[in-house]
């Protein structure tokens, strides 16, 4: 195993980690599939409220690529199709009947998997709705079935604030993970890479995995981001198509081919300082489970909170009646900020955590802090330079990249590496920015421009 | 405090869209967020943000300037006392210096602040904190005898032409405080150069001690005769290295004390606000160039050629420019590689102007402004190199 040391980056000292214990959650009465989880997806509905569905019934398809199906993770009835701004579909909600009836798929032995045709693998993945687990670079969209990727990157680590321990998610998944790898091998002529946390002992699934090239990553966030792995293992070149997916998703794919059923179980870590400590743990629940089934109201310590599917850096803000996202193994609950502080700009700041050393909190590097959603400042033009590079472990000039996007100069932004990256790689730039500039939105806008240009 | 906060909440609607004083929203916003931290929250990821904002960042620079301000204030009083042959105590000197420079700082802040607010109100954007720094920086690089109307004209030029015409803080090409000083330097040279402006005395009325010249050490070194050792000339004029390091010499208000400036540099470096790359590069450039000039010293070369680097550092505006002006992140090079080139060239140019250009004893201001103009070009090449590196992967 090759180990890569990542120097640039920053671990936010956030309070609210989940205890490493897995408990059974209350069965989710409602589950949902949410089109905004899939980048730039324009969904076409194939069900209506009131329709009966089983696990694996198609709920909507991708308008541009109707082969890509998005399926129900529960059996029951379609309860609602909730729309947001400009009537965009935000969620398709299913009332679970508690029977978990499933569509069935072909079952293969290990030997059969090894000799499967690519067409059969693609077909089974598309029909089961597991295909969107495979995402492509550039653009991090669900992969295009017509492409053959140069390589496939399996991400077996997560370094985001309060992120779940991937080893815990992979417990008991040894065979499924290996089967998943074997399936993925049918999809590429290139290599399959597995990135793991170099600081932790490997879980059995990773230790025993065959047919993958293992790479360990050590260092602060974003050492666990796919872009960091690609950049250090086999950098993206113009014209490349790379696929990536998370290690638990590989195990899901493995189980589909071994068991013939869609695995809809999902372990979700409930994190964040707003949840009382004893309830912060890992819950075994269902894909797309409702927040209400995971966090009871009485266990929330703060009056006004924000629910985030995923982590505080890149997660999606949810309504209290919302659902955990397709790619997320984490739910974060933090307090909404309201309080205003008198002459805050001159306060010594013993309790104000900062990437800079402009507060006395810098003297206590071990402390963890409860953080709210306050921005702590108004929007300004770019002023500070040289800081953003400290949190981006790629050969990228973050400020110049964003400026080229503001100028809508597509050639320049591609030249500066816009296709090598994902908005998540710039979350820490937005976090540390004293001008409070939203890097992620700019990167997203720029990539959308590039994508439209083809 | 609660009552004050409630008052602001009550009057807020009058300044918001559709309110009676909608136009003056930037002024309201400035006062409101000056008193109380902003209640704005994030809309999407990242859902939490760092506590550092532009206010804190700029205030850190102002704090870093305080040592230079304090020692400079004392020194203004001290130099006047020395020139007049008065025995004065620490506090007396500080107080008389304070009375001399307070009007300069007030005029700089009030007139510059007026323009800043005017542009914010017309352009409907929030008032930028960058001016907190520009206002005091400009005052500290002026001689204590500067007429107040020139302060007003200078800061107006610096803020309007140096910054606002480009779009405000963050968009400017030149350092506004240095632009202001350069304007005064070329428009009214009589009041900002020579040997009669650096001490707060009235040459016509005050009774001065015998033989008092008022020349700064840099001027003495610059005027050293060909073949003469500049260090001897400086020592002969009564300036020791220690004295120059502590800042007990005539000069611009905040520029004299290298010690105080180094304390400021430490604050900027520890907090991470100032770029260590720019500071180190400028130091390397300056020391390297001074060493080259030392090597080039011949029998007939100007005396200042022989001035060693550590003397250059404590004389004139080199240290102040290095720590507070070259590091301005907006007008400096924006790339880390670029910062090295930018800094080294500032150091080289500053010493080059000091040594080979007889017209200007000091070269730091022009060197920084010159490199401000070039930093976009330096960045351009660094950015091209990044793009080429990526293409070469294919």
PDB file of C-alpha atoms in Angstrom, chain A residues 12 14 231 235-237 306 308 311-313 315-317 334 336-338 340-348 352-359 371-378 380-387 389 395-397 399-400 412 415-417 420 427 430-438 440-441, chain B residues 1-2 4-5 8-9 29 32-60 63 126-129 169-171 269-277 328-330 332-336 339 379 382-384 386-391 393-394:
ATOM      1  CA  UNK A  12     -12.331  22.226  11.951  1.00  0.00           C
ATOM      2  CA  UNK A  14     -16.181  20.975  15.843  1.00  0.00           C
ATOM      3  CA  UNK A 231      -4.596  14.046  -8.039  1.00  0.00           C
ATOM      4  CA  UNK A 235      -4.131  12.781 -12.153  1.00  0.00           C
ATOM      5  CA  UNK A 236      -7.043  13.748 -14.349  1.00  0.00           C
ATOM      6  CA  UNK A 237      -6.103  14.593 -17.924  1.00  0.00           C
ATOM      7  CA  UNK A 306     -30.421  23.375  11.240  1.00  0.00           C
ATOM      8  CA  UNK A 308     -27.918  18.992   7.376  1.00  0.00           C
ATOM      9  CA  UNK A 311     -21.425  17.273   6.944  1.00  0.00           C
ATOM     10  CA  UNK A 312     -21.308  20.979   7.800  1.00  0.00           C
ATOM     11  CA  UNK A 313     -19.023  21.768   4.869  1.00  0.00           C
ATOM     12  CA  UNK A 315     -24.091  18.902   3.242  1.00  0.00           C
ATOM     13  CA  UNK A 316     -27.527  19.996   2.120  1.00  0.00           C
ATOM     14  CA  UNK A 317     -29.797  22.040   4.372  1.00  0.00           C
ATOM     15  CA  UNK A 334     -26.239  22.412  14.644  1.00  0.00           C
ATOM     16  CA  UNK A 336     -28.969  28.328  13.943  1.00  0.00           C
ATOM     17  CA  UNK A 337     -27.170  31.551  14.829  1.00  0.00           C
ATOM     18  CA  UNK A 338     -29.026  34.598  16.116  1.00  0.00           C
ATOM     19  CA  UNK A 340     -25.212  39.449  18.129  1.00  0.00           C
ATOM     20  CA  UNK A 341     -22.147  40.379  20.069  1.00  0.00           C
ATOM     21  CA  UNK A 342     -21.214  43.894  21.158  1.00  0.00           C
ATOM     22  CA  UNK A 343     -17.992  45.122  19.475  1.00  0.00           C
ATOM     23  CA  UNK A 344     -17.187  41.573  18.405  1.00  0.00           C
ATOM     24  CA  UNK A 345     -14.391  42.665  16.069  1.00  0.00           C
ATOM     25  CA  UNK A 346     -12.147  43.613  18.983  1.00  0.00           C
ATOM     26  CA  UNK A 347     -13.098  40.865  21.468  1.00  0.00           C
ATOM     27  CA  UNK A 348     -10.169  38.674  22.569  1.00  0.00           C
ATOM     28  CA  UNK A 352     -13.811  31.920  18.732  1.00  0.00           C
ATOM     29  CA  UNK A 353     -12.313  29.213  16.616  1.00  0.00           C
ATOM     30  CA  UNK A 354     -10.411  30.418  13.573  1.00  0.00           C
ATOM     31  CA  UNK A 355      -8.083  29.110  10.886  1.00  0.00           C
ATOM     32  CA  UNK A 356      -6.102  32.324  11.344  1.00  0.00           C
ATOM     33  CA  UNK A 357      -4.454  33.142  14.639  1.00  0.00           C
ATOM     34  CA  UNK A 358      -6.301  36.419  15.134  1.00  0.00           C
ATOM     35  CA  UNK A 359      -8.159  35.183  18.231  1.00  0.00           C
ATOM     36  CA  UNK A 371     -20.616  26.262  16.178  1.00  0.00           C
ATOM     37  CA  UNK A 372     -23.708  27.979  14.827  1.00  0.00           C
ATOM     38  CA  UNK A 373     -24.665  28.943  11.302  1.00  0.00           C
ATOM     39  CA  UNK A 374     -23.579  32.564  11.750  1.00  0.00           C
ATOM     40  CA  UNK A 375     -21.497  33.973   8.911  1.00  0.00           C
ATOM     41  CA  UNK A 376     -19.483  36.185  11.272  1.00  0.00           C
ATOM     42  CA  UNK A 377     -19.080  38.927   8.685  1.00  0.00           C
ATOM     43  CA  UNK A 378     -20.398  40.611   5.580  1.00  0.00           C
ATOM     44  CA  UNK A 380     -16.548  41.726   0.592  1.00  0.00           C
ATOM     45  CA  UNK A 381     -14.362  41.637  -2.501  1.00  0.00           C
ATOM     46  CA  UNK A 382     -11.299  39.386  -2.531  1.00  0.00           C
ATOM     47  CA  UNK A 383      -8.664  40.906  -0.253  1.00  0.00           C
ATOM     48  CA  UNK A 384      -6.615  38.215   1.440  1.00  0.00           C
ATOM     49  CA  UNK A 385      -4.366  36.087  -0.764  1.00  0.00           C
ATOM     50  CA  UNK A 386      -2.189  33.061  -0.191  1.00  0.00           C
ATOM     51  CA  UNK A 387      -4.473  31.580   2.485  1.00  0.00           C
ATOM     52  CA  UNK A 389      -3.828  27.535  -1.142  1.00  0.00           C
ATOM     53  CA  UNK A 395      -2.143  22.278  -7.892  1.00  0.00           C
ATOM     54  CA  UNK A 396      -4.960  24.816  -8.134  1.00  0.00           C
ATOM     55  CA  UNK A 397      -5.063  28.608  -7.727  1.00  0.00           C
ATOM     56  CA  UNK A 399      -8.767  32.760  -6.222  1.00  0.00           C
ATOM     57  CA  UNK A 400      -7.747  32.948  -9.866  1.00  0.00           C
ATOM     58  CA  UNK A 412      -9.363  30.056 -18.748  1.00  0.00           C
ATOM     59  CA  UNK A 415      -7.088  25.720 -18.109  1.00  0.00           C
ATOM     60  CA  UNK A 416      -6.966  26.488 -14.396  1.00  0.00           C
ATOM     61  CA  UNK A 417      -8.258  23.037 -13.584  1.00  0.00           C
ATOM     62  CA  UNK A 420     -10.156  18.354 -12.079  1.00  0.00           C
ATOM     63  CA  UNK A 427     -15.626  24.195   0.994  1.00  0.00           C
ATOM     64  CA  UNK A 430     -15.369  29.431   1.723  1.00  0.00           C
ATOM     65  CA  UNK A 431     -15.005  28.506   5.361  1.00  0.00           C
ATOM     66  CA  UNK A 432     -11.775  30.428   5.964  1.00  0.00           C
ATOM     67  CA  UNK A 433     -12.512  33.339   3.610  1.00  0.00           C
ATOM     68  CA  UNK A 434     -12.484  36.662   5.524  1.00  0.00           C
ATOM     69  CA  UNK A 435     -14.433  38.212   2.627  1.00  0.00           C
ATOM     70  CA  UNK A 436     -17.096  35.492   3.107  1.00  0.00           C
ATOM     71  CA  UNK A 437     -17.033  34.551  -0.570  1.00  0.00           C
ATOM     72  CA  UNK A 438     -18.977  31.434  -1.506  1.00  0.00           C
ATOM     73  CA  UNK A 440     -18.599  26.370  -3.914  1.00  0.00           C
ATOM     74  CA  UNK A 441     -21.376  28.257  -5.693  1.00  0.00           C
TER      75      UNK A 441
ATOM     76  CA  UNK B   1     -26.333  47.016  25.429  1.00  0.00           C
ATOM     77  CA  UNK B   2     -29.657  45.273  24.955  1.00  0.00           C
ATOM     78  CA  UNK B   4     -28.964  49.874  22.135  1.00  0.00           C
ATOM     79  CA  UNK B   5     -29.453  46.710  20.133  1.00  0.00           C
ATOM     80  CA  UNK B   8     -30.997  49.620  16.127  1.00  0.00           C
ATOM     81  CA  UNK B   9     -33.521  46.900  15.415  1.00  0.00           C
ATOM     82  CA  UNK B  29     -25.006  48.980   8.168  1.00  0.00           C
ATOM     83  CA  UNK B  32     -24.822  48.583  13.192  1.00  0.00           C
ATOM     84  CA  UNK B  33     -22.180  45.965  12.417  1.00  0.00           C
ATOM     85  CA  UNK B  34     -19.500  48.052  14.093  1.00  0.00           C
ATOM     86  CA  UNK B  35     -21.469  47.860  17.334  1.00  0.00           C
ATOM     87  CA  UNK B  36     -22.857  44.341  17.016  1.00  0.00           C
ATOM     88  CA  UNK B  37     -21.609  41.381  15.014  1.00  0.00           C
ATOM     89  CA  UNK B  38     -23.691  40.624  11.947  1.00  0.00           C
ATOM     90  CA  UNK B  39     -26.711  38.321  12.446  1.00  0.00           C
ATOM     91  CA  UNK B  40     -26.395  36.951   8.895  1.00  0.00           C
ATOM     92  CA  UNK B  41     -26.428  33.167   8.644  1.00  0.00           C
ATOM     93  CA  UNK B  42     -25.284  30.808   5.924  1.00  0.00           C
ATOM     94  CA  UNK B  43     -27.758  29.655   3.288  1.00  0.00           C
ATOM     95  CA  UNK B  44     -25.961  26.548   2.079  1.00  0.00           C
ATOM     96  CA  UNK B  45     -22.694  24.708   2.651  1.00  0.00           C
ATOM     97  CA  UNK B  46     -20.373  25.428   4.292  1.00  0.00           C
ATOM     98  CA  UNK B  47     -22.968  25.875   6.994  1.00  0.00           C
ATOM     99  CA  UNK B  48     -20.445  27.196   9.496  1.00  0.00           C
ATOM    100  CA  UNK B  49     -17.897  29.909   8.823  1.00  0.00           C
ATOM    101  CA  UNK B  50     -14.649  31.058  10.360  1.00  0.00           C
ATOM    102  CA  UNK B  51     -14.831  33.851  12.923  1.00  0.00           C
ATOM    103  CA  UNK B  52     -12.320  35.940  10.979  1.00  0.00           C
ATOM    104  CA  UNK B  53     -13.899  38.644   8.861  1.00  0.00           C
ATOM    105  CA  UNK B  54     -12.684  41.785   7.126  1.00  0.00           C
ATOM    106  CA  UNK B  55     -13.266  43.917  10.229  1.00  0.00           C
ATOM    107  CA  UNK B  56     -11.110  41.694  12.413  1.00  0.00           C
ATOM    108  CA  UNK B  57      -8.456  41.424   9.729  1.00  0.00           C
ATOM    109  CA  UNK B  58      -8.136  45.173   9.231  1.00  0.00           C
ATOM    110  CA  UNK B  59      -8.246  45.851  12.971  1.00  0.00           C
ATOM    111  CA  UNK B  60      -5.313  43.439  13.368  1.00  0.00           C
ATOM    112  CA  UNK B  63      -3.107  46.971  16.135  1.00  0.00           C
ATOM    113  CA  UNK B 126     -21.263  48.052   2.283  1.00  0.00           C
ATOM    114  CA  UNK B 127     -18.493  50.286   3.561  1.00  0.00           C
ATOM    115  CA  UNK B 128     -15.130  48.615   3.325  1.00  0.00           C
ATOM    116  CA  UNK B 129     -12.955  48.310   6.391  1.00  0.00           C
ATOM    117  CA  UNK B 169     -11.123  47.839  -1.767  1.00  0.00           C
ATOM    118  CA  UNK B 170     -10.023  44.618  -3.376  1.00  0.00           C
ATOM    119  CA  UNK B 171     -10.092  46.002  -6.903  1.00  0.00           C
ATOM    120  CA  UNK B 269       3.116  37.165  11.158  1.00  0.00           C
ATOM    121  CA  UNK B 270       1.793  35.498  14.324  1.00  0.00           C
ATOM    122  CA  UNK B 271      -1.818  36.268  13.437  1.00  0.00           C
ATOM    123  CA  UNK B 272      -1.158  35.177   9.859  1.00  0.00           C
ATOM    124  CA  UNK B 273      -2.519  38.414   8.383  1.00  0.00           C
ATOM    125  CA  UNK B 274       0.702  39.627   6.753  1.00  0.00           C
ATOM    126  CA  UNK B 275       2.488  37.548   4.145  1.00  0.00           C
ATOM    127  CA  UNK B 276       5.808  36.193   5.410  1.00  0.00           C
ATOM    128  CA  UNK B 277       6.772  35.470   1.833  1.00  0.00           C
ATOM    129  CA  UNK B 328      -0.940  44.850   1.239  1.00  0.00           C
ATOM    130  CA  UNK B 329      -2.575  41.707  -0.172  1.00  0.00           C
ATOM    131  CA  UNK B 330      -4.658  43.544  -2.748  1.00  0.00           C
ATOM    132  CA  UNK B 332       0.756  42.708  -3.993  1.00  0.00           C
ATOM    133  CA  UNK B 333       1.107  39.653  -6.158  1.00  0.00           C
ATOM    134  CA  UNK B 334      -1.788  37.244  -5.547  1.00  0.00           C
ATOM    135  CA  UNK B 335       0.109  34.001  -6.122  1.00  0.00           C
ATOM    136  CA  UNK B 336       2.635  32.503  -3.737  1.00  0.00           C
ATOM    137  CA  UNK B 339       5.034  37.033  -4.015  1.00  0.00           C
ATOM    138  CA  UNK B 379       0.620  36.804 -11.568  1.00  0.00           C
ATOM    139  CA  UNK B 382       2.405  32.295 -12.701  1.00  0.00           C
ATOM    140  CA  UNK B 383      -1.138  31.534 -13.844  1.00  0.00           C
ATOM    141  CA  UNK B 384       0.106  30.637 -17.365  1.00  0.00           C
ATOM    142  CA  UNK B 386      -0.118  26.577 -13.859  1.00  0.00           C
ATOM    143  CA  UNK B 387      -2.179  26.125 -17.018  1.00  0.00           C
ATOM    144  CA  UNK B 388       0.830  24.785 -18.954  1.00  0.00           C
ATOM    145  CA  UNK B 389       1.632  22.357 -16.178  1.00  0.00           C
ATOM    146  CA  UNK B 390      -1.871  20.937 -16.420  1.00  0.00           C
ATOM    147  CA  UNK B 391      -1.752  20.678 -20.206  1.00  0.00           C
ATOM    148  CA  UNK B 393      -0.163  16.032 -18.166  1.00  0.00           C
ATOM    149  CA  UNK B 394      -2.157  15.156 -21.257  1.00  0.00           C
TER     150      UNK B 394
END
